[in-house]
Short mmCIF file of C-alpha atoms in Angstrom, two decimals:
data_model
loop_
_atom_site.label_atom_id
_atom_site.label_comp_id
_atom_site.label_asym_id
_atom_site.label_seq_id
_atom_site.Cartn_x
_atom_site.Cartn_y
_atom_site.Cartn_z
CA MET A 30 113.69 288.71 -77.60
CA SER A 31 111.29 289.05 -74.70
CA THR A 32 109.93 285.93 -73.01
CA PHE A 33 106.48 286.69 -74.46
CA GLU A 34 107.91 286.77 -77.99
CA ILE A 35 109.69 283.45 -77.38
CA GLY A 36 106.43 281.87 -76.22
CA THR A 37 104.56 283.27 -79.23
CA TYR A 38 107.18 282.00 -81.68
CA ALA A 39 107.12 278.60 -79.96
CA ILE A 40 103.35 278.30 -80.52
CA ALA A 41 103.77 279.34 -84.17
CA ALA A 42 106.64 276.87 -84.64
CA MET A 43 104.56 274.05 -83.18
CA VAL A 44 101.69 274.79 -85.58
CA VAL A 45 104.12 274.72 -88.53
CA LEU A 46 105.70 271.43 -87.39
CA ILE A 47 102.28 269.80 -86.99
CA TYR A 48 101.25 271.05 -90.43
CA LEU A 49 104.44 269.52 -91.89
CA GLY A 50 103.47 266.16 -90.42
CA LEU A 51 105.73 265.85 -87.37
CA PRO A 52 104.09 263.77 -84.61
CA ILE A 53 102.37 266.16 -82.23
CA ALA A 54 104.07 264.89 -79.06
CA ILE A 55 107.52 265.24 -80.66
CA GLY A 56 106.68 268.73 -81.91
CA MET A 57 105.49 269.87 -78.48
CA LEU A 58 108.57 268.46 -76.75
CA LEU A 59 110.89 270.07 -79.29
CA VAL A 60 109.44 273.57 -79.17
CA SER A 61 109.05 273.41 -75.38
CA PHE A 62 112.70 272.42 -74.93
CA CYS A 63 113.88 275.17 -77.28
CA GLY A 64 111.60 277.70 -75.60
CA VAL A 65 112.87 276.94 -72.07
CA ALA A 66 116.47 276.91 -73.35
CA LEU A 67 116.01 280.40 -74.82
CA ILE A 68 114.16 281.79 -71.79
CA ARG A 69 116.62 280.28 -69.25
CA ASN A 70 119.34 277.93 -70.56
CA GLU A 71 119.84 274.42 -71.89
CA ALA A 72 120.77 272.94 -68.50
CA ILE A 73 117.50 274.09 -66.98
CA ALA A 74 115.61 272.80 -70.04
CA MET A 75 117.21 269.36 -69.59
CA ARG A 76 116.37 269.27 -65.89
CA MET A 77 112.81 270.45 -66.56
CA ILE A 78 112.07 267.77 -69.14
CA GLY A 79 113.26 265.12 -66.66
CA ALA A 80 111.14 266.63 -63.89
CA VAL A 81 108.11 266.78 -66.19
CA ALA A 82 108.48 263.10 -67.14
CA ASN A 83 108.72 262.17 -63.47
CA ASP A 84 105.92 264.43 -62.21
CA SER A 85 103.39 263.89 -64.98
CA LEU A 86 103.65 260.11 -65.44
CA ARG A 87 104.09 258.73 -61.92
CA GLU A 88 100.54 259.64 -60.87
CA TYR A 89 98.51 256.66 -59.64
CA LEU A 90 95.56 258.15 -61.53
CA PHE A 91 97.15 257.38 -64.90
CA ALA A 92 96.65 253.65 -64.32
CA VAL A 93 93.02 254.36 -65.23
CA VAL A 94 93.97 254.96 -68.88
CA PRO A 95 95.05 251.40 -69.84
CA LEU A 96 92.29 249.90 -67.69
CA PHE A 97 89.43 251.77 -69.36
CA VAL A 98 91.00 251.25 -72.80
CA LEU A 99 91.29 247.50 -72.16
CA MET A 100 87.71 247.36 -70.89
CA GLY A 101 86.47 249.08 -74.05
CA LEU A 102 88.38 246.70 -76.33
CA LEU A 103 87.17 243.61 -74.43
CA VAL A 104 83.57 244.81 -74.60
CA THR A 105 83.96 245.36 -78.34
CA VAL A 106 85.11 241.79 -79.08
CA SER A 107 82.59 240.15 -76.72
CA GLY A 108 79.54 241.16 -78.78
CA VAL A 109 77.98 243.36 -76.10
CA GLY A 110 77.53 246.15 -78.65
CA LYS A 111 75.32 243.97 -80.86
CA ASP A 112 73.26 242.89 -77.87
CA THR A 113 72.76 246.52 -76.88
CA PHE A 114 71.51 247.36 -80.37
CA ASP A 115 69.21 244.32 -80.42
CA VAL A 116 67.59 245.37 -77.14
CA PHE A 117 66.89 248.94 -78.28
CA GLU A 118 65.75 247.72 -81.69
CA LYS A 119 63.13 245.59 -79.92
CA LEU A 120 62.05 248.44 -77.62
CA LEU A 121 61.73 251.05 -80.40
CA LYS A 122 60.51 248.94 -83.32
CA ARG A 123 57.13 250.76 -83.48
CA VAL A 124 58.67 254.26 -83.53
CA THR A 125 59.10 256.10 -86.85
CA ALA A 126 62.79 255.83 -87.79
CA GLY A 127 63.04 253.64 -84.70
CA LEU A 128 66.21 251.90 -85.86
CA GLY A 129 67.98 255.27 -86.03
CA VAL A 130 66.82 256.20 -82.53
CA ALA A 131 67.76 252.69 -81.33
CA THR A 132 71.27 253.22 -82.68
CA VAL A 133 71.60 256.49 -80.74
CA PHE A 134 70.49 255.02 -77.42
CA ALA A 135 72.46 251.82 -77.95
CA ASN A 136 75.52 253.99 -78.57
CA ALA A 137 74.77 255.95 -75.40
CA VAL A 138 74.61 252.77 -73.30
CA PHE A 139 77.64 251.28 -75.05
CA ALA A 140 79.52 254.53 -74.35
CA SER A 141 78.95 254.05 -70.63
CA ILE A 142 81.09 250.91 -70.69
CA THR A 143 83.75 251.84 -73.26
CA GLY A 144 84.79 255.53 -73.16
CA ILE A 145 86.22 255.54 -76.70
CA SER A 146 84.28 256.97 -79.66
CA VAL A 147 86.23 254.94 -82.21
CA ALA A 148 85.14 251.70 -80.51
CA SER A 149 81.48 252.72 -80.82
CA ALA A 150 81.94 253.70 -84.48
CA THR A 151 83.61 250.37 -85.27
CA VAL A 152 81.00 248.20 -83.56
CA PHE A 153 77.84 249.94 -84.76
CA SER A 154 79.03 250.39 -88.34
CA ARG A 155 79.06 246.59 -88.52
CA VAL A 156 75.90 246.01 -86.48
CA ALA A 157 73.50 248.91 -87.10
CA VAL A 158 74.30 250.01 -90.67
CA PRO A 159 73.51 246.63 -92.37
CA GLU A 160 70.29 246.35 -90.34
CA MET A 161 69.20 249.90 -91.19
CA THR A 162 69.93 249.56 -94.91
CA ARG A 163 68.08 246.22 -94.95
CA HIS A 164 65.03 248.07 -93.63
CA GLY A 165 65.11 250.70 -96.35
CA TYR A 166 67.27 253.47 -94.85
CA GLN A 167 69.66 255.42 -97.05
CA LYS A 168 73.18 254.14 -96.49
CA LYS A 169 74.57 257.66 -96.10
CA PHE A 170 71.97 258.37 -93.41
CA ALA A 171 72.62 255.07 -91.62
CA THR A 172 76.37 255.70 -91.50
CA GLY A 173 75.74 259.32 -90.49
CA VAL A 174 73.64 258.15 -87.53
CA VAL A 175 76.43 255.83 -86.40
CA ALA A 176 79.10 258.51 -86.88
CA GLY A 177 77.05 261.13 -85.04
CA SER A 178 76.05 258.98 -82.09
CA SER A 179 79.56 257.53 -81.73
CA VAL A 180 80.72 260.84 -80.24
CA LEU A 181 78.77 259.92 -77.11
CA GLY A 182 81.66 257.58 -76.30
CA MET A 183 83.81 260.54 -75.25
CA MET A 184 81.06 262.35 -73.35
CA ILE A 185 79.20 259.75 -71.29
CA PRO A 186 81.46 258.39 -68.52
CA PRO A 187 83.86 256.70 -68.42
CA SER A 188 85.46 259.01 -71.00
CA LEU A 189 89.12 259.09 -71.99
CA LEU A 190 88.86 262.78 -72.94
CA MET A 191 87.36 263.62 -69.54
CA ILE A 192 90.32 261.89 -67.87
CA VAL A 193 92.80 263.89 -69.98
CA TYR A 194 91.00 267.15 -69.22
CA ALA A 195 90.83 266.39 -65.49
CA VAL A 196 94.58 265.77 -65.39
CA LEU A 197 95.46 268.97 -67.26
CA ALA A 198 92.98 271.13 -65.33
CA GLU A 199 93.80 269.44 -61.99
CA GLU A 200 90.12 268.64 -61.50
CA SER A 201 88.58 265.52 -59.97
CA VAL A 202 88.10 262.72 -62.51
CA GLY A 203 84.95 261.58 -60.71
CA ARG A 204 83.52 265.10 -60.86
CA MET A 205 84.27 265.35 -64.59
CA PHE A 206 82.59 261.98 -65.15
CA LEU A 207 79.48 263.19 -63.33
CA ALA A 208 79.52 266.40 -65.36
CA GLY A 209 79.38 264.38 -68.58
CA ILE A 210 76.11 262.61 -67.76
CA GLY A 211 73.75 265.58 -68.29
CA PRO A 212 75.31 266.71 -71.60
CA GLY A 213 75.45 263.06 -72.74
CA ILE A 214 71.71 262.69 -72.16
CA LEU A 215 71.12 266.07 -73.84
CA LEU A 216 73.09 264.98 -76.93
CA SER A 217 71.21 261.66 -77.07
CA VAL A 218 67.87 263.50 -76.99
CA LEU A 219 68.98 266.05 -79.61
CA PHE A 220 70.28 263.29 -81.91
CA SER A 221 67.00 261.37 -81.57
CA ALA A 222 64.99 264.55 -82.23
CA THR A 223 67.14 265.20 -85.32
CA ILE A 224 66.40 261.71 -86.65
CA LEU A 225 62.64 262.03 -86.04
CA LEU A 226 62.56 265.51 -87.60
CA LEU A 227 64.42 264.34 -90.71
CA ALA A 228 62.16 261.27 -90.98
CA LYS A 229 59.11 263.57 -91.15
CA THR A 230 60.48 266.46 -93.24
CA ARG A 231 63.20 264.85 -95.42
CA LYS A 232 62.05 261.29 -96.08
CA ASP A 233 64.19 261.10 -99.22
CA PHE A 234 67.28 261.80 -97.08
CA VAL A 235 66.38 259.08 -94.54
CA PHE A 236 64.62 256.34 -96.52
CA THR A 237 65.16 254.77 -99.92
CA GLN A 238 61.42 254.18 -100.30
CA GLU A 239 58.16 254.90 -98.50
CA ALA A 240 57.77 251.55 -96.79
CA VAL A 241 59.87 248.43 -96.50
CA SER A 242 58.58 245.09 -95.33
CA VAL A 243 61.32 242.90 -93.96
CA HIS A 244 60.92 239.77 -91.93
CA GLN A 245 62.43 240.44 -88.55
CA GLU A 246 63.11 237.97 -85.79
CA ASP A 247 61.10 239.02 -82.76
CA LEU A 248 63.01 238.81 -79.51
CA SER A 249 61.17 237.28 -76.59
CA PRO A 250 61.21 239.05 -73.22
CA ALA A 251 63.58 236.34 -71.98
CA SER A 252 66.01 237.05 -74.86
CA VAL A 253 65.86 240.78 -74.17
CA ALA A 254 66.60 240.14 -70.49
CA ARG A 255 69.47 237.78 -71.34
CA LYS A 256 71.06 240.29 -73.73
CA SER A 257 70.64 243.10 -71.19
CA VAL A 258 72.35 241.34 -68.28
CA PRO A 259 76.02 241.86 -69.41
CA ILE A 260 75.41 245.54 -70.23
CA LEU A 261 73.61 246.33 -67.00
CA SER A 262 76.11 244.34 -64.94
CA LEU A 263 79.07 246.30 -66.29
CA MET A 264 77.27 249.62 -65.87
CA LEU A 265 76.37 248.73 -62.28
CA LEU A 266 79.90 247.52 -61.54
CA VAL A 267 81.75 250.54 -63.00
CA LEU A 268 79.39 253.50 -62.59
CA GLY A 269 77.61 252.18 -59.50
CA GLY A 270 80.92 251.41 -57.80
CA LEU A 271 82.40 254.77 -58.79
CA TYR A 272 79.48 257.00 -57.81
CA GLY A 273 78.52 254.87 -54.83
CA GLY A 274 81.91 255.58 -53.31
CA PHE A 275 83.12 251.97 -53.41
CA PHE A 276 85.83 252.61 -56.04
CA ASN A 277 88.07 255.48 -57.02
CA PRO A 278 88.40 255.99 -60.82
CA THR A 279 91.41 253.68 -61.11
CA GLU A 280 89.75 250.90 -59.13
CA ALA A 281 86.57 251.33 -61.18
CA GLY A 282 88.65 250.88 -64.33
CA ALA A 283 90.22 247.71 -62.92
CA ALA A 284 86.81 246.32 -61.91
CA GLY A 285 85.38 247.15 -65.33
CA ALA A 286 88.28 245.54 -67.18
CA PHE A 287 87.92 242.39 -65.06
CA GLY A 288 84.14 242.31 -65.63
CA ALA A 289 84.60 242.73 -69.39
CA LEU A 290 87.21 239.94 -69.35
CA VAL A 291 84.79 237.60 -67.56
CA ILE A 292 82.03 238.37 -70.11
CA ALA A 293 84.39 237.75 -73.04
CA LEU A 294 85.58 234.44 -71.53
CA VAL A 295 82.05 233.25 -70.73
CA ARG A 296 81.01 233.99 -74.32
CA ARG A 297 84.11 232.21 -75.67
CA SER A 298 84.99 235.23 -77.81
CA LEU A 299 88.53 235.64 -76.50
CA GLY A 300 91.21 233.31 -77.81
CA ARG A 301 94.89 233.60 -76.95
CA SER A 302 95.78 235.46 -80.12
CA THR A 303 92.87 237.87 -79.68
CA LEU A 304 93.83 238.57 -76.06
CA TRP A 305 97.44 239.24 -77.06
CA THR A 306 96.29 241.60 -79.83
CA LEU A 307 94.07 243.49 -77.37
CA LEU A 308 96.89 243.80 -74.82
CA VAL A 309 99.27 245.13 -77.47
CA GLU A 310 96.66 247.61 -78.72
CA THR A 311 95.97 248.73 -75.15
CA GLY A 312 99.69 249.32 -74.62
CA GLN A 313 100.00 251.31 -77.85
CA ILE A 314 97.02 253.55 -77.03
CA THR A 315 98.20 254.07 -73.44
CA VAL A 316 101.77 254.96 -74.39
CA SER A 317 100.62 257.42 -77.04
CA VAL A 318 98.23 259.13 -74.58
CA LEU A 319 100.81 259.33 -71.77
CA LEU A 320 103.51 260.66 -74.12
CA LEU A 321 101.09 263.36 -75.26
CA ILE A 322 100.28 264.24 -71.64
CA MET A 323 103.98 264.52 -70.81
CA ALA A 324 104.56 266.74 -73.85
CA ALA A 325 101.57 268.93 -72.96
CA THR A 326 102.81 269.33 -69.37
CA PHE A 327 106.22 270.47 -70.62
CA PHE A 328 104.53 272.81 -73.10
CA SER A 329 102.39 274.25 -70.30
CA ARG A 330 105.42 274.96 -68.11
CA MET A 331 107.25 276.60 -70.99
CA LEU A 332 104.24 278.86 -71.63
CA ALA A 333 104.04 279.74 -67.93
CA LEU A 334 107.70 280.82 -68.04
CA SER A 335 107.07 282.90 -71.18
CA GLY A 336 104.06 284.74 -69.70
CA VAL A 337 101.87 284.10 -72.76
CA PRO A 338 98.81 282.92 -70.77
CA ARG A 339 99.02 285.99 -68.53
CA GLU A 340 99.24 288.34 -71.49
CA LEU A 341 96.34 286.57 -73.24
CA ALA A 342 94.21 286.84 -70.10
CA ASP A 343 94.89 290.58 -69.92
CA PHE A 344 94.05 290.99 -73.62
CA PHE A 345 90.79 289.09 -73.53
CA LEU A 346 89.51 290.14 -70.13
CA SER A 347 90.60 293.79 -70.02
CA GLY A 348 89.78 294.72 -73.61
CA PRO A 349 86.54 294.88 -75.55
CA VAL A 350 86.49 291.10 -76.25
CA GLY A 351 85.51 290.08 -72.72
CA PRO A 352 85.19 286.62 -71.14
CA TYR A 353 82.46 285.31 -73.46
CA GLY A 354 84.24 286.72 -76.48
CA PHE A 355 87.25 284.66 -75.44
CA LEU A 356 85.00 281.61 -74.97
CA LEU A 357 83.53 282.03 -78.46
CA CYS A 358 86.98 282.40 -80.07
CA TYR A 359 88.25 279.39 -78.13
CA LEU A 360 85.37 277.10 -79.13
CA LEU A 361 85.52 278.19 -82.79
CA LEU A 362 89.27 277.51 -82.85
CA ILE A 363 88.72 274.04 -81.35
CA VAL A 364 86.11 273.19 -83.99
CA ALA A 365 88.47 274.45 -86.72
CA LEU A 366 91.37 272.38 -85.35
CA GLY A 367 89.05 269.37 -85.29
CA CYS A 368 89.11 269.46 -89.08
CA LEU A 369 92.87 268.85 -89.00
CA ILE A 370 94.03 266.87 -85.94
CA ASP A 371 92.69 264.34 -83.43
CA SER A 372 90.72 265.09 -80.26
CA ILE A 373 93.33 264.43 -77.58
CA SER A 374 95.97 266.43 -79.45
CA ILE A 375 93.63 269.43 -79.72
CA MET A 376 93.07 269.42 -75.97
CA LEU A 377 96.74 269.02 -75.17
CA ILE A 378 97.68 271.91 -77.45
CA MET A 379 94.89 274.31 -76.48
CA LEU A 380 94.34 273.73 -72.76
CA PRO A 381 97.77 274.90 -71.50
CA ILE A 382 97.01 278.21 -73.24
CA ALA A 383 93.29 278.48 -72.49
CA LEU A 384 92.97 277.18 -68.91
CA PRO A 385 94.76 280.12 -67.22
CA VAL A 386 92.58 282.54 -69.21
CA ALA A 387 89.40 280.63 -68.32
CA GLU A 388 90.40 280.61 -64.65
CA ALA A 389 91.12 284.35 -64.72
CA ALA A 390 87.73 284.90 -66.38
CA GLY A 391 86.05 283.18 -63.44
CA PHE A 392 84.65 280.30 -65.49
CA ASP A 393 83.77 277.06 -63.72
CA LEU A 394 86.49 274.69 -64.98
CA VAL A 395 84.16 271.68 -64.89
CA TRP A 396 81.65 273.52 -67.13
CA PHE A 397 84.53 274.75 -69.31
CA GLY A 398 85.76 271.17 -69.65
CA VAL A 399 82.38 269.88 -70.81
CA LEU A 400 82.19 272.63 -73.46
CA THR A 401 85.71 271.73 -74.55
CA VAL A 402 84.93 268.01 -74.91
CA VAL A 403 81.70 268.58 -76.88
CA SER A 404 83.43 271.05 -79.22
CA VAL A 405 86.40 268.74 -79.69
CA GLU A 406 84.05 265.89 -80.59
CA VAL A 407 82.58 267.97 -83.44
CA GLY A 408 85.93 267.39 -85.14
CA LEU A 409 85.19 263.66 -85.31
CA LEU A 410 82.46 264.42 -87.86
CA THR A 411 83.95 267.26 -89.91
CA PRO A 412 86.16 266.96 -93.02
CA PRO A 413 88.92 266.46 -93.85
CA PHE A 414 90.07 264.65 -90.66
CA GLY A 415 86.77 263.22 -89.32
CA LEU A 416 88.20 260.24 -87.42
CA SER A 417 84.81 258.59 -86.78
CA VAL A 418 83.92 258.91 -90.46
CA TYR A 419 87.12 257.22 -91.62
CA THR A 420 86.72 254.55 -88.93
CA ILE A 421 83.28 253.70 -90.33
CA LYS A 422 84.58 253.71 -93.89
CA SER A 423 87.36 251.30 -92.89
CA ALA A 424 85.07 249.03 -90.84
CA MET A 425 82.41 248.84 -93.57
CA ASN A 426 84.90 248.00 -96.32
CA ASP A 427 82.22 248.85 -98.92
CA PRO A 428 83.61 250.12 -102.27
CA ASP A 429 80.24 251.73 -103.10
CA LEU A 430 80.28 253.81 -99.91
CA GLN A 431 82.07 257.14 -100.37
CA VAL A 432 83.61 259.12 -97.51
CA GLY A 433 81.70 262.19 -98.71
CA ASP A 434 78.40 260.33 -98.27
CA ILE A 435 79.21 259.61 -94.62
CA PHE A 436 80.16 263.26 -94.01
CA ARG A 437 76.86 264.39 -95.56
CA GLY A 438 74.91 261.89 -93.46
CA ALA A 439 76.66 263.09 -90.30
CA PHE A 440 76.17 266.82 -90.97
CA PRO A 441 72.74 267.08 -89.22
CA PHE A 442 74.38 265.71 -86.08
CA VAL A 443 77.08 268.39 -86.26
CA ILE A 444 74.26 270.96 -86.14
CA ALA A 445 72.74 269.11 -83.15
CA MET A 446 76.09 269.25 -81.33
CA ILE A 447 76.40 272.99 -81.93
CA VAL A 448 72.90 273.42 -80.48
CA ALA A 449 74.02 271.37 -77.46
CA VAL A 450 77.04 273.66 -76.95
CA LEU A 451 74.79 276.74 -77.03
CA LEU A 452 72.37 275.17 -74.54
CA ILE A 453 75.22 274.28 -72.15
CA ILE A 454 76.55 277.86 -72.38
CA VAL A 455 73.11 279.35 -71.67
CA PHE A 456 72.19 276.75 -69.01
CA PRO A 457 75.43 275.76 -67.18
CA PRO A 458 73.60 273.48 -64.69
CA VAL A 459 73.17 270.98 -67.56
CA ALA A 460 76.86 270.21 -67.00
CA THR A 461 77.34 271.08 -63.34
CA TRP A 462 74.24 269.98 -61.40
CA LEU A 463 75.44 266.42 -60.84
CA ALA A 464 79.11 267.35 -60.41
CA TYR A 465 78.42 269.49 -57.34
CA LEU A 466 75.72 267.43 -55.63
#
């Protein structure tokens, strides 16, 4: 067999193993080892896997992963998410479908201090959905709003997916964070516009009845200010320190985790058992991410030896398909994979294959990364995998709420995300203007 055939069979074998239920990291390591052993020999494959583990996991940058994860978990238990929603609920109470719009912007702000979509989905399913249904919103729409806006957690910095992409593409984490701000704002605006449009054209989809009168506690300006202080303090500490040049990404993660810890302690929401649970969960998430990164690095080196990326670049860029034909195929494949596997796994499988082609096509890798993250996040809302949807279902623990109802409620936001992808393709500065200032 030629090296290209070995690489092709390795990709096919990995897809089969994933379909059979083998953990993705194990599948990538297995096919990569076998591929290198067939292209060279077993001794080289053994040395390469050791070198990959050493090279890919000793980076100082990777300390940012547990720090941002811990910060997100601490913020979740400290009640900052509820405060964020309360503030936006007060500010937008006179707007039609204002609670829906408040949920979107509260999610956007919450995303800027968590970086994990699942955390946003968990918090706002418990905070926003009961409040929206109490005010006469359809439950499927309320859960759809939470599911849709939760994807902002992986777009607005700090974002775990942006960190993973930066590592694989060898781009600056800070630059990728900056690149996520414009598309994050664009998505927030599109989500809000979707809610307002549905409220005017499909009232039966949004509301259970024409008008609902519910007694609502009115927050005083002092209460709004008090609830805003923790949110704004963390945003200023993490994002201000990062973009002001005071911190590198790892130091910003450490400062954010410490700030979130202080808030949780001041609010007395962090007992010993809770802290231990959060530390264990942080360790589990970190280890799973780093193992996947190691496996993806090994997979990437195996593919480089096989010549598959080079052959794919020649096929797409020299033939009738062209660079934007490749981009369309790539994004469609990502959205399709999002129906089956989780976000980080999609990136770690696809990027070693796609990045060399994108580089040969002359694409800006920061812009390419933003398109990748937005397209990957569509998978959080599409059946049958839909991680955000199942997170909401689990957090709500409502026997009358069907998973299909949440998927239907989230579908308009899938359309909004596709529109966002098209706008970013047509107007690249949406993603790049801040990154290259």
